[in-house]
Amino acid sequence: MSTLLLVDHLPIVRDGLRAVLERAGHQVLGEVDNGLDALEQCRLLHPQVVILELLVPQLGGLDLLRRLRASHQGIKLLVYSVQEASLYAARSLQAGADAYVCKSEALGHLHSALQALSHGRSYFPREVARQDLDGAGEDDLTQLSGRELTVLQMLSQGLSNKDIAEQLSLSYKTISTYKARLHQKLKVGNDFQLLEVARSHGLVAGDEASRAQAPSSDPQLLREHGLLRALLDAAPYPMFVRDLAGRLLMCNRRYLAYAGESFEAIHGSTIDQALWLPAPLRERSRQRFTEAVARQEPFLAEAVIEHLGEVVAMHIWCTPFRDQSGQLVAMLGGMRDLTERDRLLSTLRHEGAEARYESHLKSSTLAAVSQELGQMLAVFRTAVQRLLALSDEPLRPALQSLAEHVQAMYQCLAKVDALMDQDDHPGQAQRAAHDLGNLTEAILAPVRQQLQARGCELDLGPGLRALQSAWIDARHYRQLLEGLCGYLQLRPLPAHLSLRLATRIQPRGLLRLSLELTPWYPALEQAPCEVSAYATLQRLLLRLQGRAQTLAPDDGDTLVLRVEMDLPQVLADSAQ
């Protein structure tokens, strides 16, 4: 019986092998999950036989075989792999392996291989000998060198050039050279076609099984398969293809990075099942997708999602994909990260709001100075006019000149007032930076006391402190909140009023403030006071660039008023 070292990236496989081999009388000296540790353990433990999987990370199986053969001449190397024997058995023999057994074979083949090695013989599938006699096919992977095949295998596992360079201890440029050779030898024009060749030859374990389990797609779409894959692979941003029912047919790796799942896990899933998207966005996207398919037209949308703990603004688009006959066979879509754009817009809005606020403060200061000077000049002009009426002839020219200077000063003040009138029109929104939670609490404190005195409790909920800061016209916002509560007081008040406020980031660098007031009731036409108060609320919403919507909850007992307004975010710590 032999001493063994197990090299496999899956712990469950190593555990199973250990149990089987120890029952057969072999001694397992150790087990590792990567090529570098295998080299180290062979140097320390000196096993008689190494049983290894070709898919192990760091070095790759074929490179590991070559290095073990070069450093340990007397060691026996048995490849026990999921890779196709028709392709990898001969390569393993060339790299220095003494035996090759497919994991899909019965366990007896592994025992037979170990027995052959103990008697000094090799153990390989019969097709290896036939392949040596027939020679390599010109359009097969057999034309690749061992290192090229290793690089192709790692690419098919989803590794980047940088990852492969690190695992093989080679430079990034060398890996790029190997990839260029793969393109040339396999006659492909891009990486996606290269991966298709790898998949077609079974280089990705379980790939064929996942394909068999995937939902069937339109035959016409299958004829466009190569073109779509090339397009997705070349895109610098996430892209996807869905069938007309919304099932995911393909996507690129950038899309998988946002989804946080493997392609096998989400292949065939619908938009409703894209749990990495917020629930409201999933519902809106499903509706827009269904409408776009029915009308056979593209659609665009912008949304905010959370990715890796960060808020990301996305531009989402989807367009019909037709075959050569013009038949709609799928929907092609993609996403563009607009976070930097929105940050720039937020910065510009914030700086613009700051500039307008500073201008407003200057105008207010100038208005106060102008008013004070005007009052002083009025007194001075009255005194000069009295002196003119009482003065003798020698003093009259001097007093007349003084009166003309006073009149000139009045004209200067009039020009200043005209400029300020252009800068600060009555009714124009004067936004300032405010912490919305503190501002709302300060506005509603006296209102709550007033309602309490009338036996009504105003509940603001737990979310008031979570409100973010924004640029808002505090005067109009105060009038809106007071107007809402005042409108409700035109009828008998309930024992409980609920006002829920929330903020959430929107595309284009805006912050959406939403208020939900329960209960709510529409204005009665026969009550002029209610109609007038409701019209005042509508004007305030227009000034705040907000919108209101009356909703009926599921129970249908009471109505809810939802008010939403999009406000510029406050970026710096300047909220009042």
CSV table of N, CA, C and O in Angstrom, one decimal, residues 375-452:
chain,number,residue,atom,x,y,z
A,375,GLN,N,-35.0,106.7,4.9
A,375,GLN,CA,-35.6,107.4,6.0
A,375,GLN,C,-34.8,108.6,6.5
A,375,GLN,O,-35.3,109.7,6.7
A,376,MET,N,-33.5,108.4,6.5
A,376,MET,CA,-32.6,109.6,6.9
A,376,MET,C,-32.6,110.7,5.9
A,376,MET,O,-32.7,111.9,6.2
A,377,LEU,N,-32.6,110.3,4.6
A,377,LEU,CA,-32.7,111.3,3.5
A,377,LEU,C,-34.0,112.1,3.5
A,377,LEU,O,-34.1,113.3,3.2
A,378,ALA,N,-35.1,111.3,3.9
A,378,ALA,CA,-36.4,112.0,3.9
A,378,ALA,C,-36.4,113.1,5.0
A,378,ALA,O,-37.0,114.2,4.8
A,379,VAL,N,-35.9,112.8,6.1
A,379,VAL,CA,-35.8,113.8,7.2
A,379,VAL,C,-34.9,115.0,6.7
A,379,VAL,O,-35.3,116.2,7.0
A,380,PHE,N,-33.8,114.6,6.1
A,380,PHE,CA,-32.8,115.7,5.7
A,380,PHE,C,-33.5,116.6,4.6
A,380,PHE,O,-33.3,117.8,4.6
A,381,ARG,N,-34.2,116.0,3.7
A,381,ARG,CA,-34.8,116.7,2.6
A,381,ARG,C,-35.9,117.7,3.1
A,381,ARG,O,-36.1,118.8,2.7
A,382,THR,N,-36.7,117.2,4.1
A,382,THR,CA,-37.7,118.0,4.7
A,382,THR,C,-37.0,119.2,5.4
A,382,THR,O,-37.5,120.4,5.3
A,383,ALA,N,-35.9,119.0,6.1
A,383,ALA,CA,-35.2,120.1,6.7
A,383,ALA,C,-34.7,121.1,5.7
A,383,ALA,O,-34.8,122.4,5.9
A,384,VAL,N,-34.2,120.7,4.6
A,384,VAL,CA,-33.6,121.6,3.6
A,384,VAL,C,-34.7,122.4,3.0
A,384,VAL,O,-34.6,123.6,2.7
A,385,GLN,N,-35.9,121.8,2.7
A,385,GLN,CA,-37.0,122.5,2.2
A,385,GLN,C,-37.5,123.6,3.1
A,385,GLN,O,-37.9,124.7,2.7
A,386,ARG,N,-37.5,123.3,4.4
A,386,ARG,CA,-37.9,124.3,5.4
A,386,ARG,C,-36.9,125.5,5.4
A,386,ARG,O,-37.3,126.7,5.5
A,387,LEU,N,-35.6,125.2,5.3
A,387,LEU,CA,-34.6,126.2,5.3
A,387,LEU,C,-34.7,127.1,4.1
A,387,LEU,O,-34.5,128.3,4.1
A,388,LEU,N,-35.1,126.5,2.9
A,388,LEU,CA,-35.2,127.2,1.7
A,388,LEU,C,-36.4,128.2,1.8
A,388,LEU,O,-36.3,129.3,1.3
A,389,ALA,N,-37.4,127.8,2.5
A,389,ALA,CA,-38.6,128.7,2.7
A,389,ALA,C,-38.3,129.9,3.6
A,389,ALA,O,-38.9,130.9,3.5
A,390,LEU,N,-37.4,129.7,4.6
A,390,LEU,CA,-37.2,130.7,5.6
A,390,LEU,C,-35.9,131.5,5.3
A,390,LEU,O,-35.6,132.5,6.0
A,391,SER,N,-35.0,131.0,4.4
A,391,SER,CA,-33.7,131.6,4.3
A,391,SER,C,-33.7,132.9,3.5
A,391,SER,O,-34.6,133.2,2.7
A,392,ASP,N,-32.7,133.7,3.7
A,392,ASP,CA,-32.5,135.0,2.9
A,392,ASP,C,-31.9,134.6,1.6
A,392,ASP,O,-31.4,133.5,1.3
A,393,GLU,N,-31.9,135.7,0.7
A,393,GLU,CA,-31.4,135.5,-0.6
A,393,GLU,C,-30.0,135.0,-0.7
A,393,GLU,O,-29.6,134.2,-1.5
A,394,PRO,N,-29.0,135.5,0.1
A,394,PRO,CA,-27.6,135.0,0.0
A,394,PRO,C,-27.5,133.5,0.2
A,394,PRO,O,-26.6,132.9,-0.3
A,395,LEU,N,-28.3,132.9,1.1
A,395,LEU,CA,-28.2,131.5,1.4
A,395,LEU,C,-28.9,130.5,0.5
A,395,LEU,O,-28.7,129.3,0.4
A,396,ARG,N,-29.8,131.1,-0.3
A,396,ARG,CA,-30.7,130.3,-1.2
A,396,ARG,C,-29.9,129.4,-2.2
A,396,ARG,O,-30.2,128.2,-2.4
A,397,PRO,N,-28.9,130.0,-2.9
A,397,PRO,CA,-28.2,129.1,-3.9
A,397,PRO,C,-27.5,127.9,-3.2
A,397,PRO,O,-27.6,126.8,-3.8
A,398,ALA,N,-26.9,128.1,-2.1
A,398,ALA,CA,-26.3,127.0,-1.4
A,398,ALA,C,-27.3,125.9,-1.0
A,398,ALA,O,-27.1,124.7,-1.1
A,399,LEU,N,-28.4,126.4,-0.4
A,399,LEU,CA,-29.4,125.4,0.0
A,399,LEU,C,-30.1,124.7,-1.2
A,399,LEU,O,-30.4,123.5,-1.1
A,400,GLN,N,-30.2,125.4,-2.4
A,400,GLN,CA,-30.7,124.8,-3.6
A,400,GLN,C,-29.8,123.7,-4.1
A,400,GLN,O,-30.3,122.7,-4.5
A,401,SER,N,-28.5,124.0,-4.0
A,401,SER,CA,-27.5,123.0,-4.4
A,401,SER,C,-27.6,121.8,-3.5
A,401,SER,O,-27.5,120.6,-4.0
A,402,LEU,N,-27.7,122.0,-2.2
A,402,LEU,CA,-27.9,120.9,-1.3
A,402,LEU,C,-29.1,120.1,-1.6
A,402,LEU,O,-29.1,118.8,-1.5
A,403,ALA,N,-30.2,120.7,-1.9
A,403,ALA,CA,-31.4,120.0,-2.2
A,403,ALA,C,-31.2,119.1,-3.4
A,403,ALA,O,-31.7,118.0,-3.5
A,404,GLU,N,-30.5,119.6,-4.4
A,404,GLU,CA,-30.2,118.8,-5.7
A,404,GLU,C,-29.4,117.6,-5.3
A,404,GLU,O,-29.6,116.5,-5.9
A,405,HIS,N,-28.4,117.7,-4.5
A,405,HIS,CA,-27.6,116.6,-4.1
A,405,HIS,C,-28.4,115.5,-3.3
A,405,HIS,O,-28.2,114.3,-3.5
A,406,VAL,N,-29.3,116.0,-2.5
A,406,VAL,CA,-30.2,115.0,-1.8
A,406,VAL,C,-31.1,114.3,-2.8
A,406,VAL,O,-31.3,113.1,-2.7
A,407,GLN,N,-31.6,115.0,-3.8
A,407,GLN,CA,-32.4,114.3,-4.9
A,407,GLN,C,-31.6,113.3,-5.6
A,407,GLN,O,-32.1,112.2,-6.0
A,408,ALA,N,-30.3,113.6,-5.9
A,408,ALA,CA,-29.4,112.7,-6.6
A,408,ALA,C,-29.2,111.4,-5.8
A,408,ALA,O,-29.1,110.3,-6.3
A,409,MET,N,-29.1,111.6,-4.5
A,409,MET,CA,-28.9,110.4,-3.6
A,409,MET,C,-30.2,109.5,-3.6
A,409,MET,O,-30.1,108.3,-3.6
A,410,TYR,N,-31.3,110.2,-3.7
A,410,TYR,CA,-32.6,109.4,-3.8
A,410,TYR,C,-32.6,108.6,-5.1
A,410,TYR,O,-33.1,107.5,-5.1
A,411,GLN,N,-32.1,109.2,-6.2
A,411,GLN,CA,-32.1,108.5,-7.5
A,411,GLN,C,-31.1,107.3,-7.4
A,411,GLN,O,-31.4,106.2,-8.0
A,412,CYS,N,-30.0,107.4,-6.7
A,412,CYS,CA,-29.1,106.3,-6.5
A,412,CYS,C,-29.7,105.2,-5.7
A,412,CYS,O,-29.6,104.0,-6.1
A,413,LEU,N,-30.4,105.5,-4.7
A,413,LEU,CA,-31.1,104.5,-3.9
A,413,LEU,C,-32.2,103.8,-4.7
A,413,LEU,O,-32.4,102.6,-4.6
A,414,ALA,N,-32.9,104.6,-5.6
A,414,ALA,CA,-33.9,104.0,-6.5
A,414,ALA,C,-33.3,102.9,-7.4
A,414,ALA,O,-33.9,101.9,-7.7
A,415,LYS,N,-32.1,103.2,-7.9
A,415,LYS,CA,-31.4,102.2,-8.8
A,415,LYS,C,-31.0,101.0,-8.0
A,415,LYS,O,-31.2,99.8,-8.5
A,416,VAL,N,-30.5,101.2,-6.8
A,416,VAL,CA,-30.2,100.0,-5.9
A,416,VAL,C,-31.5,99.2,-5.7
A,416,VAL,O,-31.5,97.9,-5.7
A,417,ASP,N,-32.6,99.8,-5.4
A,417,ASP,CA,-33.8,99.1,-5.1
A,417,ASP,C,-34.3,98.3,-6.4
A,417,ASP,O,-34.8,97.2,-6.3
A,418,ALA,N,-34.1,98.9,-7.6
A,418,ALA,CA,-34.5,98.3,-8.8
A,418,ALA,C,-33.6,97.0,-9.0
A,418,ALA,O,-34.1,95.9,-9.5
A,419,LEU,N,-32.3,97.1,-8.8
A,419,LEU,CA,-31.4,95.9,-8.9
A,419,LEU,C,-31.9,94.8,-7.9
A,419,LEU,O,-31.9,93.6,-8.3
A,420,MET,N,-32.2,95.2,-6.7
A,420,MET,CA,-32.6,94.2,-5.7
A,420,MET,C,-33.9,93.6,-6.1
A,420,MET,O,-34.2,92.4,-5.8
A,421,ASP,N,-34.8,94.3,-6.7
A,421,ASP,CA,-36.1,93.8,-7.1
A,421,ASP,C,-35.9,92.7,-8.2
A,421,ASP,O,-36.6,91.7,-8.2
A,422,GLN,N,-34.9,92.9,-9.1
A,422,GLN,CA,-34.6,91.9,-10.1
A,422,GLN,C,-34.0,90.6,-9.4
A,422,GLN,O,-34.2,89.5,-9.9
A,423,ASP,N,-33.3,90.8,-8.3
A,423,ASP,CA,-32.6,89.7,-7.7
A,423,ASP,C,-33.5,88.9,-6.7
A,423,ASP,O,-33.3,87.7,-6.4
A,424,ASP,N,-34.5,89.6,-6.2
A,424,ASP,CA,-35.4,89.0,-5.2
A,424,ASP,C,-36.8,89.4,-5.4
A,424,ASP,O,-37.4,90.3,-4.8
A,425,HIS,N,-37.5,88.6,-6.3
A,425,HIS,CA,-38.9,88.9,-6.6
A,425,HIS,C,-39.8,88.4,-5.5
A,425,HIS,O,-39.5,87.4,-4.8
A,426,PRO,N,-40.8,89.1,-5.2
A,426,PRO,CA,-41.8,88.6,-4.1
A,426,PRO,C,-42.3,87.2,-4.5
A,426,PRO,O,-42.7,87.0,-5.7
A,427,GLY,N,-42.4,86.3,-3.6
A,427,GLY,CA,-42.9,85.0,-3.8
A,427,GLY,C,-41.9,84.0,-4.4
A,427,GLY,O,-42.1,82.8,-4.5
A,428,GLN,N,-40.6,84.5,-4.7
A,428,GLN,CA,-39.6,83.6,-5.3
A,428,GLN,C,-39.1,82.7,-4.1
A,428,GLN,O,-38.9,83.2,-3.0
A,429,ALA,N,-38.9,81.4,-4.4
A,429,ALA,CA,-38.3,80.5,-3.3
A,429,ALA,C,-36.9,81.0,-2.9
A,429,ALA,O,-36.1,81.1,-3.8
A,430,GLN,N,-36.7,81.1,-1.6
A,430,GLN,CA,-35.4,81.4,-1.1
A,430,GLN,C,-34.9,80.2,-0.3
A,430,GLN,O,-35.3,80.1,0.9
A,431,ARG,N,-34.2,79.4,-0.9
A,431,ARG,CA,-33.8,78.1,-0.3
A,431,ARG,C,-32.5,78.4,0.6
A,431,ARG,O,-31.7,79.1,0.2
A,432,ALA,N,-32.5,77.6,1.7
A,432,ALA,CA,-31.3,77.6,2.6
A,432,ALA,C,-31.1,76.2,3.0
A,432,ALA,O,-32.0,75.3,2.8
A,433,ALA,N,-29.9,75.9,3.4
A,433,ALA,CA,-29.5,74.5,3.8
A,433,ALA,C,-30.1,74.2,5.2
A,433,ALA,O,-29.9,75.0,6.1
A,434,HIS,N,-30.9,73.1,5.3
A,434,HIS,CA,-31.5,72.8,6.5
A,434,HIS,C,-31.4,71.3,6.8
A,434,HIS,O,-31.5,70.5,5.9
A,435,ASP,N,-31.3,71.0,8.1
A,435,ASP,CA,-31.5,69.6,8.5
A,435,ASP,C,-33.0,69.4,8.6
A,435,ASP,O,-33.7,70.0,9.4
A,436,LEU,N,-33.5,68.6,7.7
A,436,LEU,CA,-35.0,68.4,7.5
A,436,LEU,C,-35.6,67.9,8.8
A,436,LEU,O,-36.8,68.3,9.1
A,437,GLY,N,-34.9,67.1,9.5
A,437,GLY,CA,-35.5,66.5,10.8
A,437,GLY,C,-35.7,67.6,11.8
A,437,GLY,O,-36.8,67.8,12.4
A,438,ASN,N,-34.6,68.4,12.0
A,438,ASN,CA,-34.7,69.5,13.0
A,438,ASN,C,-35.7,70.6,12.6
A,438,ASN,O,-36.4,71.1,13.4
A,439,LEU,N,-35.7,70.9,11.3
A,439,LEU,CA,-36.6,71.9,10.8
A,439,LEU,C,-38.0,71.5,11.0
A,439,LEU,O,-38.9,72.3,11.4
A,440,THR,N,-38.3,70.2,10.6
A,440,THR,CA,-39.7,69.8,10.7
A,440,THR,C,-40.2,69.7,12.2
A,440,THR,O,-41.3,70.1,12.5
A,441,GLU,N,-39.3,69.3,13.1
A,441,GLU,CA,-39.6,69.2,14.5
A,441,GLU,C,-39.9,70.6,15.0
A,441,GLU,O,-40.9,70.8,15.8
A,442,ALA,N,-39.1,71.6,14.7
A,442,ALA,CA,-39.3,72.9,15.2
A,442,ALA,C,-40.6,73.5,14.7
A,442,ALA,O,-41.3,74.2,15.4
A,443,ILE,N,-40.9,73.3,13.4
A,443,ILE,CA,-42.2,73.8,12.8
A,443,ILE,C,-43.4,73.2,13.5
A,443,ILE,O,-44.4,73.9,13.8
A,444,LEU,N,-43.3,71.9,13.7
A,444,LEU,CA,-44.5,71.2,14.2
A,444,LEU,C,-44.7,71.2,15.7
A,444,LEU,O,-45.7,70.7,16.2
A,445,ALA,N,-43.7,71.7,16.5
A,445,ALA,CA,-43.8,71.7,17.9
A,445,ALA,C,-45.0,72.4,18.4
A,445,ALA,O,-45.8,71.9,19.2
A,446,PRO,N,-45.2,73.7,18.0
A,446,PRO,CA,-46.4,74.4,18.4
A,446,PRO,C,-47.7,73.8,17.8
A,446,PRO,O,-48.8,73.9,18.5
A,447,VAL,N,-47.6,73.2,16.6
A,447,VAL,CA,-48.8,72.6,16.0
A,447,VAL,C,-49.3,71.4,16.8
A,447,VAL,O,-50.5,71.2,17.1
A,448,ARG,N,-48.3,70.6,17.3
A,448,ARG,CA,-48.6,69.4,18.1
A,448,ARG,C,-49.3,69.9,19.4
A,448,ARG,O,-50.3,69.2,19.9
A,449,GLN,N,-48.8,70.9,20.0
A,449,GLN,CA,-49.5,71.4,21.3
A,449,GLN,C,-50.9,71.9,21.0
A,449,GLN,O,-51.8,71.6,21.8
A,450,GLN,N,-51.1,72.6,19.9
A,450,GLN,CA,-52.4,73.1,19.5
A,450,GLN,C,-53.4,71.9,19.3
A,450,GLN,O,-54.5,71.9,19.8
A,451,LEU,N,-52.9,70.9,18.6
A,451,LEU,CA,-53.7,69.7,18.4
A,451,LEU,C,-54.0,68.9,19.7
A,451,LEU,O,-55.1,68.4,19.9
A,452,GLN,N,-53.0,68.8,20.5
A,452,GLN,CA,-53.2,68.1,21.8
A,452,GLN,C,-54.2,68.8,22.6
A,452,GLN,O,-55.0,68.1,23.3
